């Protein structure tokens, strides 16, 4: 891939660095008062979508303050008892995450890792095969010092730490989800395009180079639905678009008259871009065309920006050049505040390449052996395997209504972008599967349209020299796994957290001859769970609002059960104890109620201790008897809505059960205070 060397780029980089333009454009964006004509979603008049390439969430933001990153207190445990962050290398060793230090290595220009279709779900069900499949480089990550502008954006606006790729696979099928809501499976097209990069090999935007022997896709796309509804839209692209405009693979956008709306909106090349400029493009023509429309008042209601290869951040395209592109677009917005005040800018990434992320992807269960779902899986299955979701990828929502350095932990994927457009413009997303529509949110929880102009000042890094350093870093030695490995240190502190509508329980019921785990979704959003026995045999559960499932558990001593849900929800139970345990949230009384009920036929327990980690309280330390069940009340209120209850034997200190998570009450809060604390 071309590395930017043009004099224009270097001159612009130096000028921007000298003038401090990168911090300035974020400050100016924060100063703009949002359009609040109605105080609703209708105040959004423009949505700009820019999907970059091949980065995972932990790889970019695992050390960012407040997000569920490298110091996640509820990170999964692997079958061998090690943390998910300690990945086996397949040779008897372990690899921890290690920094891609751009000041000392060429890690910013590292080539791509294996990012093909996941194959079988069984190979990834325990989330412990990253290194054998992807090489040790999978564990590399960047920090604020390496990608300062992106960290500044996350500090200034809203980052989504539960945004997943649409499927565990490469670029093209993920981009099909962004532009059409499906990879073809929802419309009965189960060919290779559903899981692989299928195109005609024309990686330019020039329609004249479309291959006539390619069999194009024929299902309808979301831009066509917008067109039919009278919503203006456009794809901005240079001659070099890295093959990242999937509309070129659809029959309805091929062999076009150049005067047609299909060509003008989807296939046209911005002025000033040609085959002569594509080899070392710096995005100047793309930026200029976008600026012209913003300045002239002709910016469409919906825009997709498709960068050239060198600015795409696809591995061996440095992240710094992506930051350059985004900063130039922010320059345009803040120069035209009347447009910016009514614009949403969505920056996301199509897939994770081969880079590690520690949060296992939610998937629908296809049979009882895999778990349970009460939502249809039609359109989610490729030749007997579930396709999605994929690993987490970065997503920052930049707008006057999302400023404040917020974190949103609702489950999203690429179809969430289309559902946001659906909500705003009332244009239904075609082909969206029942499971995906039910499980993935529509991004509206990211925004606060009620505030006219919330006061917020970003604490921005000094980025005066980072562009020049990015250019030089490609000549440095390649990154290596450190000889002495240590866990990353995540930034300390909390960020404000948006309200999300999850409310789930996992109750532990016992009788004389049976133990049952009961999952119950009492929230306003469909909930997903991962349930493991002894940190293995993982099963996936999807429950609609108001539904529940009863799961038989082996009724013998020595087993453990782990339950993972959204936003830090976690339960741990040790089997063989004649003790029923339930935890419920009493929203009216602002409290959590823990009920401990010994079996009526059980002998007296040894003394048990109940501790709450966040408040550092001991709530109970006494002998439990069948005649005297215990009901413990833990007060929770806004600002302290996190809980971490442990039940242990006072004699042996062995953990018997754990209840952890966040009490959702429809109000904003702060991110998990345990994030950023030193590893135990």
XYZ file of C-alpha atoms in Angstrom:
680
model
C 0.000 0.000 0.000
C 1.156 3.499 -0.772
C 2.689 5.498 2.060
C 1.902 9.190 1.805
C 4.910 11.131 0.522
C 3.408 14.009 -1.379
C 4.817 17.422 -0.615
C 1.305 18.803 -0.115
C 0.610 16.362 2.696
C 3.859 17.095 4.489
C 3.356 20.823 4.163
C -0.160 20.549 5.534
C 1.029 18.306 8.372
C 3.731 20.751 9.406
C 1.405 23.726 9.222
C -1.264 21.960 11.268
C 1.249 20.911 13.886
C 2.746 24.387 14.136
C -0.635 26.036 14.488
C -2.003 23.468 16.933
C -4.941 22.937 14.531
C -5.900 19.472 15.735
C -6.735 20.470 19.315
C -8.310 23.667 18.032
C -10.872 22.015 15.773
C -12.170 19.846 18.596
C -12.413 22.867 20.883
C -14.360 24.744 18.232
C -16.669 21.768 17.649
C -17.438 21.625 21.357
C -18.253 25.314 21.421
C -21.032 25.051 18.815
C -24.548 25.111 20.254
C -26.596 22.195 18.859
C -29.704 22.702 16.818
C -32.501 22.366 19.382
C -35.488 23.528 17.402
C -37.592 20.576 18.615
C -35.370 19.012 21.275
C -35.787 15.659 19.520
C -34.086 13.432 16.979
C -35.661 15.566 14.262
C -33.091 18.271 14.990
C -30.548 16.102 13.149
C -30.482 17.198 9.507
C -27.277 15.553 8.277
C -25.690 12.182 9.070
C -22.136 11.569 7.842
C -20.824 7.992 8.030
C -17.142 7.140 7.679
C -16.230 3.476 8.065
C -12.532 2.783 8.441
C -10.709 -0.533 8.164
C -9.656 -3.425 10.324
C -9.073 -2.397 13.943
C -10.436 -3.924 17.146
C -11.701 -1.993 20.151
C -9.028 -3.168 22.594
C -6.356 -2.630 19.922
C -7.264 1.101 19.831
C -9.072 1.933 23.078
C -8.199 -0.826 25.555
C -6.293 1.687 27.718
C -8.819 4.557 27.451
C -10.262 5.753 30.750
C -13.680 4.409 31.690
C -14.306 1.920 28.885
C -14.452 -1.844 29.299
C -10.847 -2.414 28.292
C -7.722 -4.039 29.671
C -8.669 -3.638 33.332
C -12.189 -5.012 32.903
C -12.977 -6.467 36.348
C -15.373 -8.955 34.748
C -13.129 -10.170 31.929
C -13.796 -13.826 31.033
C -11.725 -16.678 32.392
C -10.412 -19.243 29.916
C -10.973 -23.008 30.316
C -7.473 -23.428 31.767
C -8.243 -20.908 34.517
C -6.183 -18.053 33.067
C -7.544 -14.605 32.242
C -8.770 -14.017 28.692
C -5.931 -11.481 28.452
C -3.388 -14.296 28.808
C -3.849 -16.027 25.484
C -2.254 -19.457 24.862
C 0.141 -19.475 21.919
C -0.510 -23.100 20.981
C 3.045 -24.061 21.951
C 2.741 -24.140 25.713
C 3.388 -20.434 26.221
C 1.212 -17.365 26.816
C 1.002 -13.967 25.163
C -0.247 -10.883 27.018
C -1.352 -7.685 25.285
C 1.688 -5.543 24.469
C 2.031 -1.981 23.272
C 2.584 -1.097 19.624
C 4.814 1.841 20.500
C 4.930 4.033 17.378
C 7.848 6.049 18.760
C 10.141 3.018 18.728
C 8.645 0.514 16.251
C 6.999 0.418 12.830
C 3.827 -1.007 14.385
C 1.701 1.745 12.813
C 2.650 0.288 9.434
C 2.325 -3.393 10.366
C 0.784 -5.574 7.670
C -2.601 -7.218 7.950
C -3.195 -10.338 10.049
C -5.514 -13.207 9.165
C -9.039 -11.790 9.207
C -10.919 -14.383 7.219
C -14.275 -15.928 8.118
C -14.160 -17.484 11.581
C -15.039 -20.939 10.253
C -16.763 -22.918 12.986
C -18.218 -21.274 16.065
C -16.702 -24.136 18.070
C -13.204 -22.877 17.250
C -13.985 -19.530 18.895
C -16.567 -20.447 21.525
C -14.121 -20.182 24.421
C -12.294 -17.128 22.958
C -8.878 -18.738 23.490
C -7.460 -19.300 19.986
C -6.359 -15.799 19.015
C -2.617 -16.386 18.829
C -2.656 -19.714 16.925
C -5.074 -18.249 14.376
C -3.702 -14.699 14.127
C 0.004 -14.825 15.277
C 1.349 -13.063 18.404
C 0.846 -9.677 16.718
C -2.861 -10.092 17.448
C -2.142 -8.912 21.003
C -0.635 -5.553 20.001
C -2.377 -2.343 21.022
C -2.031 1.448 20.814
C -2.318 4.024 23.596
C -3.090 7.719 23.906
C 0.549 8.454 23.063
C 0.217 6.540 19.779
C -3.191 7.765 18.522
C -3.697 11.040 20.426
C -6.324 12.564 18.151
C -8.667 9.595 18.484
C -8.306 9.638 22.254
C -9.083 13.361 22.158
C -12.246 12.669 20.155
C -13.277 9.984 22.653
C -12.664 12.411 25.527
C -14.682 15.129 23.820
C -17.637 13.189 22.381
C -19.076 9.668 22.886
C -17.344 6.317 22.482
C -19.320 3.070 22.221
C -17.608 0.209 24.055
C -20.083 -2.481 23.010
C -20.132 -1.847 19.258
C -19.412 -5.085 17.353
C -18.655 -5.949 13.766
C -21.693 -7.482 12.102
C -19.950 -10.798 11.546
C -16.682 -12.474 12.472
C -15.088 -12.113 9.069
C -13.549 -9.750 6.530
C -14.361 -6.350 5.087
C -16.864 -6.906 2.299
C -19.644 -8.782 4.123
C -19.413 -6.318 7.015
C -19.793 -3.406 4.613
C -22.747 -5.141 2.993
C -24.446 -4.932 6.392
C -23.713 -1.181 6.560
C -25.168 -0.474 3.124
C -27.970 -3.041 2.851
C -28.682 -4.488 6.303
C -27.612 -7.994 5.288
C -24.779 -10.010 3.807
C -27.299 -11.746 1.580
C -28.475 -14.465 3.955
C -31.651 -12.586 4.886
C -32.746 -12.680 1.230
C -31.792 -16.295 0.622
C -28.388 -15.607 -0.938
C -26.071 -18.037 0.857
C -23.084 -17.747 -1.471
C -19.518 -16.919 -0.479
C -20.313 -13.194 -0.376
C -22.005 -13.863 2.973
C -18.683 -14.570 4.687
C -15.884 -13.652 2.263
C -14.552 -10.764 0.175
C -16.449 -11.325 -3.062
C -16.141 -8.540 -5.645
C -15.029 -8.146 -9.241
C -11.483 -7.066 -8.396
C -12.024 -3.442 -9.394
C -10.573 -1.703 -6.357
C -11.009 1.715 -7.892
C -14.144 3.819 -8.124
C -13.948 3.870 -11.932
C -17.033 2.140 -13.319
C -15.212 1.638 -16.632
C -13.082 -1.017 -14.925
C -16.013 -3.098 -13.674
C -15.525 -6.701 -14.795
C -18.335 -7.870 -17.097
C -17.964 -11.516 -16.035
C -18.723 -10.716 -12.371
C -22.139 -11.846 -11.151
C -23.465 -8.865 -9.181
C -25.726 -8.931 -6.154
C -29.384 -8.206 -6.773
C -31.050 -7.522 -3.438
C -32.025 -3.943 -2.630
C -29.835 -1.572 -0.615
C -30.606 1.069 1.987
C -29.554 3.996 -0.239
C -32.261 2.900 -2.685
C -34.811 3.005 0.127
C -33.659 6.532 0.987
C -33.924 7.555 -2.656
C -37.464 6.217 -2.904
C -38.436 8.123 0.243
C -36.973 11.388 -1.044
C -34.063 11.487 1.419
C -30.934 12.889 -0.231
C -27.750 10.811 -0.035
C -24.321 10.476 -1.594
C -21.117 8.426 -1.503
C -17.958 10.568 -1.475
C -14.986 8.744 -3.014
C -11.809 9.346 -4.949
C -10.584 7.284 -7.885
C -8.816 5.132 -5.299
C -11.520 3.911 -2.950
C -9.731 0.692 -1.917
C -12.733 -1.264 -3.213
C -14.625 -0.201 -0.082
C -17.829 0.979 -1.768
C -19.973 -2.178 -1.829
C -22.651 -0.539 -3.971
C -20.346 -1.197 -6.942
C -21.084 -4.915 -6.531
C -24.853 -4.513 -6.968
C -26.467 -4.884 -10.389
C -28.524 -1.722 -9.932
C -25.306 0.329 -9.600
C -23.416 -1.064 -12.612
C -23.472 -0.225 -16.338
C -25.013 3.150 -15.571
C -25.597 6.313 -17.509
C -23.311 8.912 -15.971
C -26.247 11.291 -15.748
C -28.359 8.862 -13.704
C -29.003 9.382 -10.010
C -27.504 5.951 -9.363
C -24.184 7.007 -10.871
C -24.167 10.535 -9.464
C -24.950 9.391 -5.916
C -23.144 6.057 -5.718
C -20.411 5.738 -8.345
C -19.193 9.201 -9.280
C -15.621 10.246 -8.487
C -14.954 13.568 -6.794
C -13.428 16.248 -9.069
C -9.638 16.376 -9.119
C -9.139 12.647 -8.559
C -7.922 10.361 -11.339
C -5.733 7.392 -12.133
C -2.735 9.749 -12.145
C -3.341 10.888 -8.568
C -4.405 7.600 -6.986
C -0.973 6.115 -6.239
C 0.010 8.685 -3.627
C -3.269 10.424 -2.877
C -3.498 12.384 0.349
C -7.290 12.662 0.195
C -7.134 16.286 -0.928
C -9.756 15.875 -3.668
C -12.121 14.018 -1.335
C -11.784 16.651 1.368
C -12.229 19.498 -1.097
C -15.405 17.999 -2.591
C -16.915 17.442 0.838
C -16.012 20.973 1.916
C -17.572 22.402 -1.232
C -20.925 20.770 -0.478
C -20.842 21.843 3.163
C -20.020 25.431 2.186
C -22.636 25.567 -0.579
C -25.443 24.154 1.534
C -25.662 21.038 -0.643
C -24.505 18.439 1.880
C -26.957 15.513 1.545
C -29.052 14.332 4.440
C -27.025 11.094 4.485
C -23.399 10.797 3.354
C -21.022 7.863 3.204
C -17.337 8.800 2.964
C -15.087 6.089 1.479
C -11.401 7.009 1.979
C -8.541 6.038 -0.335
C -6.383 3.092 0.715
C -3.608 5.076 2.396
C -6.091 6.857 4.678
C -8.238 3.788 5.431
C -6.235 2.569 8.471
C -6.152 -0.932 6.999
C -3.002 -2.432 8.557
C 0.092 -1.006 6.863
C -1.872 2.252 6.451
C -0.857 4.135 9.625
C -3.605 5.179 12.044
C -2.057 8.654 12.020
C -3.154 9.180 8.436
C -6.688 8.247 9.382
C -6.465 10.787 12.180
C -5.296 13.322 9.601
C -8.390 12.689 7.461
C -10.783 12.902 10.395
C -9.145 16.089 11.648
C -9.499 17.696 8.216
C -13.195 16.811 8.167
C -13.555 18.314 11.635
C -11.863 21.460 10.302
C -14.603 21.666 7.680
C -17.384 21.213 10.212
C -16.136 23.858 12.635
C -15.573 26.307 9.783
C -19.292 25.969 9.012
C -21.001 25.899 12.431
C -24.471 26.364 10.919
C -24.084 22.956 9.293
C -22.216 21.344 12.173
C -24.894 22.294 14.707
C -27.325 19.910 12.962
C -24.913 17.121 11.931
C -24.051 13.682 13.312
C -20.658 12.283 12.293
C -20.310 8.509 12.832
C -16.786 7.078 12.798
C -16.687 3.274 12.904
C -14.585 0.340 11.671
C -15.712 -2.527 9.472
C -13.956 -5.405 11.262
C -11.143 -6.175 13.659
C -8.604 -7.487 11.119
C -6.854 -10.133 13.243
C -6.481 -7.961 16.331
C -7.553 -9.295 19.713
C -10.539 -8.031 21.662
C -11.348 -9.566 25.022
C -15.169 -9.402 24.891
C -16.636 -12.525 23.250
C -19.084 -11.784 20.468
C -22.790 -12.430 21.165
C -24.255 -15.002 18.776
C -27.660 -16.675 18.479
C -27.902 -20.302 19.571
C -28.890 -22.565 16.689
C -29.800 -25.580 18.837
C -30.182 -26.663 22.454
C -26.551 -27.754 22.654
C -25.501 -24.179 21.834
C -27.961 -22.494 24.212
C -31.342 -20.909 23.579
C -32.973 -18.015 21.751
C -36.609 -17.006 21.665
C -35.959 -14.763 18.652
C -35.920 -16.185 15.132
C -32.460 -16.909 13.694
C -33.654 -16.734 10.099
C -31.005 -15.023 7.972
C -28.271 -15.532 10.594
C -26.970 -18.952 9.533
C -24.339 -19.786 6.921
C -24.137 -23.490 6.090
C -24.954 -24.483 9.650
C -22.838 -21.818 11.374
C -23.988 -18.592 12.994
C -22.393 -15.566 11.323
C -22.513 -12.862 13.939
C -21.871 -10.793 15.749
C -18.147 -10.284 15.334
C -15.580 -8.851 17.776
C -15.855 -5.309 19.108
C -14.593 -2.511 16.885
C -14.062 1.211 17.619
C -16.997 3.574 17.179
C -17.125 7.263 18.101
C -20.300 9.303 17.659
C -19.282 12.911 17.058
C -21.974 15.585 17.196
C -23.195 18.594 19.185
C -25.591 16.231 21.031
C -22.916 13.705 22.074
C -20.223 15.952 23.506
C -19.049 15.398 27.042
C -16.715 12.409 26.927
C -19.521 9.885 27.389
C -19.407 6.095 27.180
C -22.355 4.135 25.818
C -22.433 0.387 26.547
C -25.550 -0.672 24.648
C -24.986 -3.521 22.184
C -24.589 -2.197 18.619
C -23.389 -3.401 15.236
C -23.209 -1.897 11.741
C -26.951 -2.298 11.220
C -27.419 0.031 14.205
C -26.266 2.866 11.933
C -29.044 2.044 9.477
C -31.561 1.786 12.296
C -30.532 5.250 13.457
C -31.281 6.509 9.946
C -34.548 4.566 10.076
C -35.526 6.333 13.292
C -34.568 9.765 11.999
C -35.966 9.618 8.458
C -38.678 6.988 8.958
C -37.271 4.828 6.154
C -37.400 1.157 7.097
C -34.226 -0.896 6.843
C -34.914 -3.775 4.444
C -33.671 -7.300 5.073
C -32.793 -6.800 8.740
C -33.110 -10.158 10.500
C -35.394 -10.549 13.541
C -32.462 -11.504 15.787
C -30.301 -8.543 14.768
C -33.161 -6.045 14.982
C -34.014 -7.361 18.429
C -30.497 -7.582 19.863
C -28.675 -4.557 18.399
C -29.699 -1.034 19.361
C -30.457 1.920 17.087
C -27.867 4.374 18.503
C -30.520 6.749 19.857
C -29.380 6.063 23.442
C -26.079 7.747 22.540
C -27.703 11.189 22.226
C -29.124 13.812 24.545
C -31.381 16.147 22.586
C -32.823 17.798 25.685
C -29.734 19.859 26.469
C -29.401 23.136 24.588
C -25.647 23.398 25.084
C -24.132 21.327 27.907
C -20.996 22.919 29.254
C -17.958 20.778 28.522
C -14.279 21.468 28.156
C -12.083 18.738 26.696
C -8.645 18.074 28.132
C -6.742 17.669 24.897
C -3.271 16.189 24.389
C -0.355 17.990 22.844
C -0.362 16.646 19.283
C 2.064 19.159 17.799
C 4.456 16.603 16.296
C 2.531 13.348 15.956
C 1.842 13.550 12.210
C 5.514 13.854 11.342
C 6.346 11.078 13.799
C 3.764 8.847 12.121
C 5.421 9.378 8.757
C 8.824 8.446 10.149
C 7.670 5.468 12.171
C 7.324 3.185 9.145
C 11.130 3.067 8.911
C 11.577 1.865 12.488
C 12.170 -1.784 13.512
C 9.119 -4.081 13.591
C 7.298 -4.682 16.889
C 8.188 -7.756 18.946
C 6.559 -9.521 21.864
C 8.427 -8.290 24.983
C 10.744 -10.742 26.690
C 9.205 -9.740 30.018
C 5.446 -9.501 29.634
C 3.196 -7.389 31.843
C -0.463 -6.477 31.651
C -1.365 -3.084 30.152
C -2.185 -0.260 32.530
C -5.541 1.307 31.721
C -6.095 4.976 32.462
C -7.673 5.529 35.864
C -10.909 7.368 36.472
C -14.516 7.280 35.351
C -16.395 8.739 32.411
C -20.064 9.714 32.309
C -22.181 6.795 31.097
C -25.375 6.981 29.076
C -28.495 5.271 30.361
C -29.263 1.948 28.702
C -32.392 -0.157 29.065
C -31.043 -3.526 30.216
C -32.382 -5.220 33.337
C -31.607 -8.915 33.727
C -31.391 -11.437 36.522
C -29.788 -14.829 37.032
C -31.338 -16.734 39.928
C -29.871 -19.832 41.568
C -32.593 -22.256 42.685
C -32.011 -25.517 44.537
C -34.115 -28.447 45.681
C -33.291 -31.785 47.248
C -32.272 -33.310 43.922
C -31.923 -30.486 41.400
C -30.180 -27.181 40.813
C -31.527 -24.691 38.273
C -30.148 -21.471 36.845
C -32.974 -19.136 35.811
C -32.158 -16.314 33.396
C -34.809 -13.610 33.216
C -34.935 -10.467 31.087
C -37.056 -7.838 32.821
C -35.602 -4.868 30.925
C -36.809 -2.944 27.887
C -34.199 -4.396 25.503
C -33.524 -7.919 24.335
C -30.714 -9.359 26.444
C -27.899 -11.741 25.553
C -26.068 -14.020 27.996
C -23.024 -16.296 27.908
C -23.160 -19.205 30.333
C -20.158 -21.431 31.060
C -19.632 -24.492 33.233
C -16.161 -24.457 34.788
C -15.233 -21.675 32.323
C -15.870 -23.969 29.360
C -18.800 -25.524 27.463
C -20.002 -21.991 26.752
C -23.600 -21.546 25.637
C -25.344 -18.445 24.304
C -28.801 -17.220 25.289
C -31.013 -14.539 23.744
C -34.100 -13.464 25.688
C -36.714 -10.990 24.582
C -38.195 -8.502 27.014
C -40.159 -10.330 29.700
C -38.945 -13.828 28.858
C -37.012 -16.341 30.942
C -35.270 -19.686 30.559
C -34.571 -22.414 33.104
C -31.214 -24.175 32.743
C -30.558 -27.440 34.626
C -27.174 -27.462 36.350
C -25.166 -30.563 37.395
C -26.208 -31.283 40.974
C -22.809 -32.206 42.359
C -20.027 -30.576 44.316
C -16.995 -28.958 42.737
C -18.565 -27.356 39.659
C -18.760 -23.621 38.934
C -21.132 -21.685 36.701
C -20.371 -18.290 35.148
C -22.942 -15.958 33.570
C -21.937 -12.905 31.517
C -24.310 -10.203 30.276
C -24.275 -6.641 29.042
C -22.451 -3.749 30.741
C -20.498 -5.754 33.288
C -23.336 -8.088 34.323
C -21.726 -11.147 35.923
C -22.809 -14.047 38.091
C -20.750 -16.869 39.617
C -22.175 -19.875 41.446
C -20.533 -22.897 43.043
C -22.586 -26.075 42.759
C -23.468 -28.530 45.505
C -24.626 -25.971 48.070
C -28.169 -26.340 49.482
C -28.684 -22.591 49.169
C -30.958 -20.680 46.796
C -29.750 -17.183 45.863
C -31.551 -14.366 44.067
C -30.772 -10.687 43.570
C -33.357 -8.168 42.446
C -33.362 -4.423 41.867
C -36.116 -2.495 43.630
C -36.193 0.659 41.507
C -38.831 2.377 43.626
C -36.789 1.999 46.803
C -33.391 2.522 45.137
C -31.967 -0.698 46.476
C -30.790 -4.192 45.618
C -32.274 -7.077 47.592
C -30.246 -10.274 48.012
C -32.256 -13.272 49.208
C -30.376 -16.268 50.639
C -32.669 -19.250 51.262
C -31.232 -22.523 52.603
C -33.097 -25.743 51.857
C -35.593 -26.656 54.557
C -33.973 -30.077 54.787
C -30.423 -28.747 54.872
C -28.269 -28.775 57.987
C -26.903 -25.513 59.299
C -24.229 -23.896 57.154
C -20.890 -22.812 58.337
C -20.693 -19.069 58.697
C -20.911 -17.198 55.411
C -19.707 -13.686 54.687
C -21.373 -11.302 52.236
C -19.193 -8.394 51.109
C -19.871 -5.520 48.723
C -16.677 -4.425 46.993
C -17.571 -0.915 45.791
C -18.769 0.328 49.176
C -16.317 -1.957 51.022
C -19.108 -3.113 53.322
C -19.584 -6.448 55.039
C -23.337 -6.956 54.850
C -23.492 -10.287 56.647
C -21.250 -12.646 58.577
C -23.218 -15.356 60.347
C -24.371 -18.954 60.266
C -27.292 -19.634 57.915
C -30.062 -22.006 58.960
C -33.009 -23.423 57.061
C -35.387 -21.806 59.524
C -33.967 -18.311 59.038
C -33.444 -17.199 55.421
C -31.656 -13.906 54.991
C -32.804 -10.905 52.956
C -30.095 -8.253 52.621
C -30.702 -4.744 51.319
C -28.023 -2.729 49.518
C -28.839 0.925 48.882
C -28.064 2.222 45.397
C -28.549 5.711 44.024
C -27.430 7.726 40.986
C -23.664 7.950 40.967
C -23.298 4.714 42.945
C -25.342 2.295 40.851
C -22.607 -0.331 40.567
C -22.597 -3.412 42.797
C -20.237 -6.336 43.394
C -21.528 -8.762 46.005
C -19.499 -11.818 47.003
C -20.684 -14.673 49.188
C -17.897 -16.737 50.691
C -17.203 -19.253 53.411
C -15.909 -17.530 56.521
C -13.901 -20.625 57.403
C -12.206 -21.381 54.081
C -12.665 -18.004 52.320
C -13.761 -19.984 49.264
C -15.973 -17.994 46.926
C -19.478 -19.470 46.846
C -21.253 -16.921 44.652
C -20.832 -13.491 43.114
C -23.350 -10.944 41.827
C -21.907 -7.988 39.880
C -23.221 -5.358 37.509
C -24.992 -2.037 37.162
C -28.501 -1.060 38.227
C -30.190 0.540 35.240
C -32.812 3.119 36.165
C -33.167 5.138 32.963
C -30.771 7.833 34.159
C -27.164 8.631 33.214
C -24.490 7.454 35.613
C -20.719 6.970 35.695
C -18.716 4.111 34.260
C -17.594 1.178 36.383
C -15.275 2.545 39.121
C -13.374 -0.764 39.172
C -12.124 -0.115 35.632
C -8.620 1.297 35.733
C -7.751 -0.323 39.033
C -4.548 -2.399 39.203
C -4.797 -6.052 38.195
C -5.035 -8.491 41.076
